[in-house]
Amino acid sequence: MALFLRGLPLLRLHLHQHHRCAASVFTRRPWCTAAESTRPPDDDLSCADQSAAVLSVKDPPKYPRWDDPDFRKWKDKEKEILRDIEPITLLTKEILHSDRYMDGERLAAEDEKAVVEKLLAYHPHSEDKIGCGLDSIMVDRHPQFSRSRCLFVVRTDGGWIDFSYHKCLRSYIRHKYPSHADRFIKEHFKRGSG
């Protein structure tokens, strides 16, 4: 409680400064004299007034608008892609981040089928990952990053190797939606496009 009370004067100062700044954006300075009004119009505006004027009158905003047909087409396609990948994304996140599977546990047949058909099949190096043959899919801790759980291909020879479900999804999107893939991946996948 004492820490809160010590911070109260700083909070008041911050709010007072914010109120003054906000007021100057929406009102003209009443102390301007007639002599000042002979200057060019941009000189007697505050920085906030000038930036507001620049944004509102001179240049239209540089972000897309809903009335732009290309933007609307993009948003429709984006929704379609999200609807398409949502079921496998949710299933994968549930597999990895819930207590549904313990570390080192093999996936149930139904989950394994979905992961193999909707993810692993689209991995850019799926043949290398499967190697001599696919025995099962398991979830376990990553060998280098012990706090991360990931999916592993268990091969018929007993070897196992991890694979990134993000790489699988990106590859699937590039395959199914080639003209929209780069934009979708850039906007929805935070890490590299690998």
Coordinates of C-alpha atoms in Angstrom, one line a residue:
M1 CA 0.0 0.0 0.0
A2 CA 2.9 2.4 0.9
L3 CA 4.4 1.8 -2.6
F4 CA 1.1 2.8 -4.2
L5 CA 0.8 6.0 -2.2
R6 CA 4.4 6.9 -3.0
G7 CA 3.6 6.6 -6.7
L8 CA 0.5 8.8 -6.5
P9 CA 2.2 12.2 -7.1
L10 CA 3.9 10.8 -10.2
L11 CA 0.5 9.5 -11.4
R12 CA -1.1 12.9 -10.9
L13 CA 1.8 14.6 -12.8
H14 CA 1.5 12.1 -15.7
L15 CA -2.3 12.6 -15.8
H16 CA -1.9 16.4 -15.7
Q17 CA 0.6 16.4 -18.5
H18 CA -1.6 14.0 -20.5
H19 CA -4.6 16.3 -20.0
R20 CA -2.6 19.3 -21.2
C21 CA -1.4 17.5 -24.3
A22 CA -4.8 16.2 -25.1
A23 CA -6.4 19.6 -24.7
S24 CA -3.8 21.2 -27.0
V25 CA -4.6 18.7 -29.8
F26 CA -8.3 19.6 -29.8
T27 CA -8.2 23.4 -29.1
R28 CA -6.3 26.3 -30.5
R29 CA -4.0 28.2 -28.0
P30 CA -6.0 31.1 -26.6
W31 CA -2.9 33.1 -25.9
C32 CA -2.0 33.5 -29.6
T33 CA -1.8 37.2 -30.6
A34 CA -2.9 38.9 -33.8
A35 CA 0.8 39.3 -34.7
E36 CA 1.2 35.6 -34.7
S37 CA -1.6 35.1 -37.1
T38 CA 0.4 36.8 -39.9
R39 CA 2.7 33.8 -40.0
P40 CA 2.0 31.0 -42.5
P41 CA -0.8 28.8 -41.1
D42 CA 1.4 25.8 -40.3
D43 CA 3.8 27.8 -38.1
D44 CA 1.2 28.6 -35.4
L45 CA 0.0 25.0 -34.9
S46 CA 1.5 22.8 -32.3
C47 CA 3.2 19.6 -33.4
A48 CA 0.1 17.6 -32.4
D49 CA -2.1 20.0 -34.4
Q50 CA 0.2 19.7 -37.4
S51 CA 0.3 15.9 -37.4
A52 CA -3.5 15.8 -37.0
A53 CA -3.9 18.1 -39.9
V54 CA -1.5 16.1 -42.0
L55 CA -3.2 12.9 -41.3
S56 CA -6.8 14.1 -41.7
V57 CA -6.5 16.3 -44.8
K58 CA -3.4 16.1 -46.9
D59 CA -2.8 12.3 -47.2
P60 CA -5.3 9.5 -46.9
P61 CA -4.2 6.8 -44.4
K62 CA -1.9 4.2 -45.8
Y63 CA -3.7 1.3 -44.3
P64 CA -6.2 -0.7 -46.3
R65 CA -9.9 0.1 -46.2
W66 CA -12.9 -2.2 -46.3
D67 CA -14.3 -0.4 -49.3
D68 CA -11.2 -1.3 -51.3
P69 CA -12.2 -4.4 -53.3
D70 CA -8.7 -5.9 -53.2
F71 CA -8.6 -5.6 -49.5
R72 CA -12.0 -7.2 -49.1
K73 CA -10.9 -10.1 -51.4
W74 CA -7.8 -10.6 -49.2
K75 CA -9.8 -10.6 -46.0
D76 CA -12.3 -13.2 -47.5
K77 CA -9.4 -15.4 -48.5
E78 CA -7.7 -15.0 -45.2
K79 CA -10.9 -16.2 -43.4
E80 CA -11.1 -19.2 -45.8
I81 CA -7.5 -20.2 -45.0
L82 CA -8.0 -19.8 -41.3
R83 CA -11.1 -21.9 -41.4
D84 CA -9.2 -24.5 -43.4
I85 CA -6.2 -24.8 -41.1
E86 CA -8.0 -24.2 -37.8
P87 CA -9.0 -27.9 -37.0
I88 CA -5.5 -29.3 -37.4
T89 CA -4.0 -26.3 -35.7
L90 CA -6.3 -26.7 -32.7
L91 CA -5.7 -30.5 -32.5
T92 CA -1.9 -30.0 -32.7
K93 CA -1.9 -27.4 -29.9
E94 CA -4.1 -29.6 -27.8
I95 CA -1.7 -32.6 -28.3
L96 CA 1.4 -30.5 -27.5
H97 CA 0.1 -28.2 -24.7
S98 CA -2.4 -30.3 -22.7
D99 CA -2.0 -33.3 -20.5
R100 CA -3.7 -35.4 -23.1
Y101 CA -0.3 -37.1 -23.9
M102 CA 2.6 -37.6 -21.6
D103 CA 6.2 -37.1 -22.8
G104 CA 7.3 -40.0 -25.0
E105 CA 3.7 -41.2 -25.6
R106 CA 2.6 -42.4 -29.0
L107 CA -0.5 -40.6 -30.5
A108 CA -3.8 -42.4 -30.6
A109 CA -4.6 -43.9 -34.1
E110 CA -7.2 -41.1 -34.9
D111 CA -4.8 -38.3 -33.9
E112 CA -1.9 -39.9 -35.7
K113 CA -3.9 -40.3 -38.9
A114 CA -4.8 -36.5 -38.8
V115 CA -1.2 -35.4 -38.1
V116 CA 0.3 -37.6 -40.8
E117 CA -2.3 -36.7 -43.5
K118 CA -2.7 -33.0 -42.7
L119 CA 0.7 -32.1 -41.4
L120 CA 3.6 -34.5 -42.1
A121 CA 2.5 -35.1 -45.7
Y122 CA 3.1 -31.4 -46.4
H123 CA 6.5 -31.0 -44.5
P124 CA 9.1 -29.8 -47.0
H125 CA 11.3 -32.7 -46.0
S126 CA 8.7 -35.3 -45.2
E127 CA 10.5 -38.1 -47.1
D128 CA 13.7 -37.4 -45.1
K129 CA 11.8 -37.3 -41.9
I130 CA 10.1 -40.6 -42.5
G131 CA 13.3 -42.2 -43.8
C132 CA 13.1 -46.1 -43.8
G133 CA 9.4 -46.0 -42.8
L134 CA 6.9 -44.5 -40.4
D135 CA 6.1 -46.6 -37.3
S136 CA 4.2 -43.9 -35.3
I137 CA 4.0 -40.3 -34.2
M138 CA 4.9 -39.4 -30.6
V139 CA 5.0 -36.2 -28.6
D140 CA 8.0 -35.5 -26.4
R141 CA 10.4 -32.8 -25.2
H142 CA 12.7 -31.3 -27.8
P143 CA 16.3 -32.6 -27.2
Q144 CA 17.9 -29.1 -27.3
F145 CA 15.0 -27.1 -25.9
S146 CA 13.7 -29.1 -23.0
R147 CA 10.9 -26.7 -22.2
S148 CA 9.4 -27.2 -25.7
R149 CA 7.2 -30.2 -26.6
C150 CA 7.1 -31.2 -30.2
L151 CA 6.0 -34.0 -32.6
F152 CA 8.4 -36.8 -33.5
V153 CA 8.3 -39.3 -36.4
V154 CA 9.2 -42.7 -35.0
R155 CA 10.7 -44.7 -37.8
T156 CA 10.4 -48.5 -38.3
D157 CA 14.1 -48.9 -37.5
G158 CA 13.5 -47.4 -34.0
G159 CA 15.0 -44.0 -34.8
W160 CA 13.0 -40.8 -34.2
I161 CA 13.2 -37.2 -35.4
D162 CA 11.3 -34.1 -34.6
F163 CA 9.3 -32.1 -37.2
S164 CA 7.8 -28.6 -37.1
Y165 CA 4.1 -28.4 -37.5
H166 CA 4.5 -24.8 -38.5
K167 CA 6.7 -25.8 -41.4
C168 CA 4.0 -28.3 -42.4
L169 CA 1.2 -25.6 -42.2
R170 CA 3.3 -23.1 -44.2
S171 CA 4.0 -25.6 -46.9
Y172 CA 0.3 -26.7 -47.0
I173 CA -0.8 -23.0 -47.4
R174 CA 1.8 -22.5 -50.2
H175 CA 0.5 -25.6 -51.9
K176 CA -3.2 -24.9 -51.6
Y177 CA -3.3 -21.0 -51.7
P178 CA -0.2 -20.1 -53.8
S179 CA -1.3 -16.5 -54.7
H180 CA -2.1 -15.6 -51.1
A181 CA 0.5 -17.7 -49.2
D182 CA 3.2 -15.2 -48.8
R183 CA 1.0 -12.5 -47.3
F184 CA -0.9 -15.0 -45.1
I185 CA 2.4 -16.5 -43.7
K186 CA 3.9 -13.0 -43.2
E187 CA 0.8 -11.9 -41.2
H188 CA 0.1 -15.1 -39.2
F189 CA 3.4 -16.8 -38.6
K190 CA 5.8 -14.8 -36.5
R191 CA 9.0 -16.7 -37.1
G192 CA 10.9 -17.4 -40.3
S193 CA 9.2 -18.7 -43.4
G194 CA 11.2 -21.9 -43.5

